[in-house]
Short mmCIF file of C-alpha atoms in Angstrom, two decimals:
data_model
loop_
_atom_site.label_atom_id
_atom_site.label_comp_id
_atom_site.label_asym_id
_atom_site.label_seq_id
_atom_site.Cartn_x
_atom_site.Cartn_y
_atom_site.Cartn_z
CA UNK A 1 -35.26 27.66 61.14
CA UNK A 2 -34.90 24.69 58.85
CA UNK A 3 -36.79 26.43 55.83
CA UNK A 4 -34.55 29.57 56.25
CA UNK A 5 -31.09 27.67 56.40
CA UNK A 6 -31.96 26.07 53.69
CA UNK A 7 -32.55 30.10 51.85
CA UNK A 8 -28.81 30.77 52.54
CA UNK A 9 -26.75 27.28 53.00
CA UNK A 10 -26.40 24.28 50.59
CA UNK A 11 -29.10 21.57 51.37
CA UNK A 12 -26.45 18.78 52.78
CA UNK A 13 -25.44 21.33 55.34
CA UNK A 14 -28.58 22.97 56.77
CA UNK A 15 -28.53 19.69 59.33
CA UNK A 16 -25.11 20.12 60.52
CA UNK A 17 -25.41 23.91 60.67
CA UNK A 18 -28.36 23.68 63.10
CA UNK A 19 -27.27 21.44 65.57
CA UNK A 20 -24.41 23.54 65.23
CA UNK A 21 -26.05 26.79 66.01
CA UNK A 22 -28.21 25.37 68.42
CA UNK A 23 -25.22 23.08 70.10
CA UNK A 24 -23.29 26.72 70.62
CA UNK A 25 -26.68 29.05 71.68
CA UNK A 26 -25.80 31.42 69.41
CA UNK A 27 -28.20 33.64 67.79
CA UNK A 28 -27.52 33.94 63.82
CA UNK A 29 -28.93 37.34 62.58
CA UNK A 30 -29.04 37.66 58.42
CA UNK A 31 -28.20 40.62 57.57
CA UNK A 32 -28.81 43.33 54.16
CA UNK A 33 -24.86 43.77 52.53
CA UNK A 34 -22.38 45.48 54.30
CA UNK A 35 -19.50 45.94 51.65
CA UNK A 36 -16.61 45.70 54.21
CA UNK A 37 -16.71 42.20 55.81
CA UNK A 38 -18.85 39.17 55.08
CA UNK A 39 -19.79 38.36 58.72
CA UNK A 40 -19.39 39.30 62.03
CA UNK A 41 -19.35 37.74 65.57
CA UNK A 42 -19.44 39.89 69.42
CA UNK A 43 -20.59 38.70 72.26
CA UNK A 44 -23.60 41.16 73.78
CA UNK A 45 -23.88 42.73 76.93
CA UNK A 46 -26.28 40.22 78.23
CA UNK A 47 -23.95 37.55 77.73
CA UNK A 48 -25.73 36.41 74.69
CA UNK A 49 -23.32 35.43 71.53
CA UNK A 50 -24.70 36.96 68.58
CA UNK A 51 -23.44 35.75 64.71
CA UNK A 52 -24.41 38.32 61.35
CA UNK A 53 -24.28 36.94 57.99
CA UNK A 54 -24.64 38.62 55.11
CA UNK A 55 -27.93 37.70 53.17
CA UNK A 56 -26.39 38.33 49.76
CA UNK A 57 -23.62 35.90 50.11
CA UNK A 58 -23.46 32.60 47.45
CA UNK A 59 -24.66 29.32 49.25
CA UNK A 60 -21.15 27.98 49.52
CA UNK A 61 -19.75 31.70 50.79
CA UNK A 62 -22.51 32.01 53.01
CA UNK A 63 -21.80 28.25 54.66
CA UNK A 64 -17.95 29.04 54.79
CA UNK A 65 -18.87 32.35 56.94
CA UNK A 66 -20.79 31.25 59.13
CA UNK A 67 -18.47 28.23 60.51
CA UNK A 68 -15.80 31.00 60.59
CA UNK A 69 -18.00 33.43 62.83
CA UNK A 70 -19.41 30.18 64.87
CA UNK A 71 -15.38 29.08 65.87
CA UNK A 72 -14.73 32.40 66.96
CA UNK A 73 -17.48 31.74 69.61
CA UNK A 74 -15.88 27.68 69.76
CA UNK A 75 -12.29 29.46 70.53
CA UNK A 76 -12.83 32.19 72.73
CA UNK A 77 -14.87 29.77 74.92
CA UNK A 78 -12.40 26.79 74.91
CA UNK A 79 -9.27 28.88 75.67
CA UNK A 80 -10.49 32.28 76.97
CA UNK A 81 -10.88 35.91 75.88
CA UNK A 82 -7.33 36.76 75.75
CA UNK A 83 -6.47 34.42 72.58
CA UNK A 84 -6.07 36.69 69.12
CA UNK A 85 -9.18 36.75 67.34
CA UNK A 86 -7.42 34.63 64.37
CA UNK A 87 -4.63 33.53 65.44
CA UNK A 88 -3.76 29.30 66.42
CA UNK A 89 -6.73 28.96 68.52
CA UNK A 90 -9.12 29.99 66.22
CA UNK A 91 -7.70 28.44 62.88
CA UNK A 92 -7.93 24.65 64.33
CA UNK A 93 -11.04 25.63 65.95
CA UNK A 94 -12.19 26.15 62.57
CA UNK A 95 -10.41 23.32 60.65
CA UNK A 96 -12.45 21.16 63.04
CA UNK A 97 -15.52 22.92 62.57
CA UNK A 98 -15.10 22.97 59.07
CA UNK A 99 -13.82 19.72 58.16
CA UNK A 100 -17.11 17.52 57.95
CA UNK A 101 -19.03 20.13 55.43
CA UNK A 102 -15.55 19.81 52.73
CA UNK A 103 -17.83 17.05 51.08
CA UNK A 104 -18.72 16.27 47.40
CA UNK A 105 -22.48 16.76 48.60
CA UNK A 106 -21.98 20.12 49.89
CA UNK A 107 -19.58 21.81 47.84
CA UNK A 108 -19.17 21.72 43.98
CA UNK A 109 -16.18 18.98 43.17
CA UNK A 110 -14.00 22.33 41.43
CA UNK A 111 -14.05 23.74 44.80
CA UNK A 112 -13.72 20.85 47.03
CA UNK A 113 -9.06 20.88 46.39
CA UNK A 114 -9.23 24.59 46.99
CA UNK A 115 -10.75 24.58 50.38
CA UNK A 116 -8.58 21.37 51.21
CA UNK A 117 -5.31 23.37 50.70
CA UNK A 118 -7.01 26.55 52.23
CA UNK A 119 -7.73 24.57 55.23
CA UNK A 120 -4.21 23.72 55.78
CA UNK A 121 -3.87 27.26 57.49
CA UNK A 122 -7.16 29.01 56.80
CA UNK A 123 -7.07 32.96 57.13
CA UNK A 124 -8.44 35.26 58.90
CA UNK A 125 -10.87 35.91 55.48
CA UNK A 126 -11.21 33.32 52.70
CA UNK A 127 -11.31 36.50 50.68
CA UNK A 128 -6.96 37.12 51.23
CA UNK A 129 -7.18 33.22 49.03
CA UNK A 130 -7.02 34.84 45.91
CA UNK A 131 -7.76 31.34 44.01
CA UNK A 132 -10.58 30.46 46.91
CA UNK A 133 -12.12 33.76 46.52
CA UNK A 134 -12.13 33.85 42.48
CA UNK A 135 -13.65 30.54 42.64
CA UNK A 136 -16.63 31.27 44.99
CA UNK A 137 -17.19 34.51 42.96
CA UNK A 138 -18.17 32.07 40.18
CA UNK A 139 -20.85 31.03 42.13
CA UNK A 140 -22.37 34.52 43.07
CA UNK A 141 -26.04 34.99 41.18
CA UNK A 142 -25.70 38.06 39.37
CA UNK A 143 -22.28 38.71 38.03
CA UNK A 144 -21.54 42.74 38.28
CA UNK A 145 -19.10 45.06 36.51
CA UNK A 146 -16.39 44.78 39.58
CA UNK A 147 -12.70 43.70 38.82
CA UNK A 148 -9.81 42.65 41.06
CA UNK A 149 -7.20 44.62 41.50
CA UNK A 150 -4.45 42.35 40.57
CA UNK A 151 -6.20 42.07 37.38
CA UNK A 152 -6.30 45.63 36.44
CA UNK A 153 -3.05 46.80 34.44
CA UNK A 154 -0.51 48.90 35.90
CA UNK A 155 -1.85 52.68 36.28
CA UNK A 156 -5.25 52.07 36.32
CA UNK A 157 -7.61 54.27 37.64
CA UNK A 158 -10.46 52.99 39.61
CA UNK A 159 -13.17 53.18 42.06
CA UNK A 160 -14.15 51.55 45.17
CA UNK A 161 -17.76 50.80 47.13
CA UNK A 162 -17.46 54.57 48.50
CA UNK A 163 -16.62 56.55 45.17
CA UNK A 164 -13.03 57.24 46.18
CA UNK A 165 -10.75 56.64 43.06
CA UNK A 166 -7.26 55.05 43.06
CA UNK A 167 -4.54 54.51 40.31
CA UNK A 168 -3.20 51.49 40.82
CA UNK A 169 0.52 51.15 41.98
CA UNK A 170 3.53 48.62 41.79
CA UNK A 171 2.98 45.35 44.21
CA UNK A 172 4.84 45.64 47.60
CA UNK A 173 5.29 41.29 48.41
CA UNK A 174 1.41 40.68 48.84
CA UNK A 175 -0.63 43.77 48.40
CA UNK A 176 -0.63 46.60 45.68
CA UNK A 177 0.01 50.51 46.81
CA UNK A 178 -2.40 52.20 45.51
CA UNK A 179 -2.73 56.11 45.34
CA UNK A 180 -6.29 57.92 46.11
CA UNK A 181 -6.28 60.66 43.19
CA UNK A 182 -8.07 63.40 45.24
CA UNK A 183 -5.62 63.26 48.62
CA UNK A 184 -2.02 61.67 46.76
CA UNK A 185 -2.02 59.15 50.12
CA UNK A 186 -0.99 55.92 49.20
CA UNK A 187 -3.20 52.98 50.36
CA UNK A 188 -2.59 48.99 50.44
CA UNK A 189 -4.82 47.16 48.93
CA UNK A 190 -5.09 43.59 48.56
CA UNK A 191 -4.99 41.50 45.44
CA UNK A 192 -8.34 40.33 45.00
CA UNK A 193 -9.74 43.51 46.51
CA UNK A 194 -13.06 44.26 44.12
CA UNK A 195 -13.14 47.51 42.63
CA UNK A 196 -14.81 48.95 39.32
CA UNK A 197 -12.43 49.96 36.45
CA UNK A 198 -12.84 53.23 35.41
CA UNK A 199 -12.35 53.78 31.38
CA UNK A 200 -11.53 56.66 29.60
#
C-alpha cells in the first residue's frame, strides 16, 4: 500500500495517510476521472466504508481529498448519521484531520498561507476557494486549454465537460448566471468553474 500512496500523495504524508486509512478501516478505491467531483465517500451495504479518489488528481489535491472523504467517515461516526454531510461536524472533523499534513515538508511554502486561511472554515469543496483552487491547478501535470469562468469576459460563449455551451452572464453575489445557448435556461455557475472558451 506504501508504494501506491506514495503514486498519488506527497512523500511526508504517505505515513500519516496509512495509519490513517488503516486507523478508520476504510477501503480507499483510486479511481479513472470523473469530471464532476474529486472524491467520494458512502458507506456500503455490508457495513464496509468505502473512500474513491480520483487517480488524476495533483499530489497535493489528491492528499487534500482524501482527508476530506476520510472525516466524513470521522464525523458521521463520532456524532451519528443525522449530522449534514458538511456542515459543523464535519468541518472540525476535518480541521483536525487536516491540521498535522499543513507542513513545509508536505506542501509547497506558496501554498502552505492559503490552506491556513482555508482551514479557518474549510468548504464543502476546496474547489468554491477560488485562490486555493487556482493555486493547486498550478501544480496539475499537464496544463490543458480550460479557463475559469470568472476569467472569461462578459458574453462569452463557452463549453463545458459535456459539450453544452453557455454565454456567460452578469455575477449574482458569488456565482455567475450563465445561459445554455441551445435551451435559453439560465444556470449558476461558480467562479472558478473550468470550462473551455470558445473563439470565433
Amino acid at each position: 500500500m506504501d508504494a501506491i500512496l506514495l503514486k498519488y500523495l506527497p512523500e511526508r504524508s504517505v505515513k500519516s495517510c496509512l495509519a490513517l486509512i488503516e486507523k478508520t478501516g476504510v477501503h480507499l478505491k483510486i479511481v479513472n476521472e470523473r469530471v464532476t467531483r474529486h472524491g467520494d465517500y458512502r458507506r456500503l451495504a455490508n457495513g464496509r466504508h468505502q473512500i474513491t479518489v480520483n487517480a488524476t488528481l495533483n499530489k497535493y489535491r489528491f492528499l487534500i481529498t482524501l482527508v476530506h472523504e476520510i472525516a466524513h467517515l470521522v464525523a458521521f461516526e463520532k456524532y451519528g448519521r443525522q449530522i449534514k454531510p458538511h456542515g459543523l461536524e464535519w468541518k472540525r472533523t476535518f480541521q483536525h484531520l487536516m491540521l498535522p499534513f499543513i507542513r513545509p515538508e508536505i506542501f509547497p511554502s506558496k501554498l502552505l498561507p492559503l490552506l491556513a486561511r482555508h482551514f479557518k472554515n474549510p468548504r464543502a469543496s476546496s474547489s468554491t476557494d477560488a485562490e486555493l483552487s487556482i493555486a493547486l491547478k498550478s501544480f496539475d501535470a499537464q496544463h490543458t486549454d480550460k479557463s475559469y469562468v470568472f476569467e472569461l469576459p462578459l458574453g462569452s460563449v463557452f463549453r463545458i465537460y459535456n459539450g453544452k455551451r453557455f454565454k456567460k452572464g452578469n455575477k449574482r453575489v458569488k456565482r455567475y448566471e450563465c445561459i445554455e445557448l441551445a435551451t435559453g435556461k439560465c444556470y449558476l455557475f461558480q467562479p472558478n468553474a473550468e470550462v473551455e472558451l470558445l473563439r470565433d
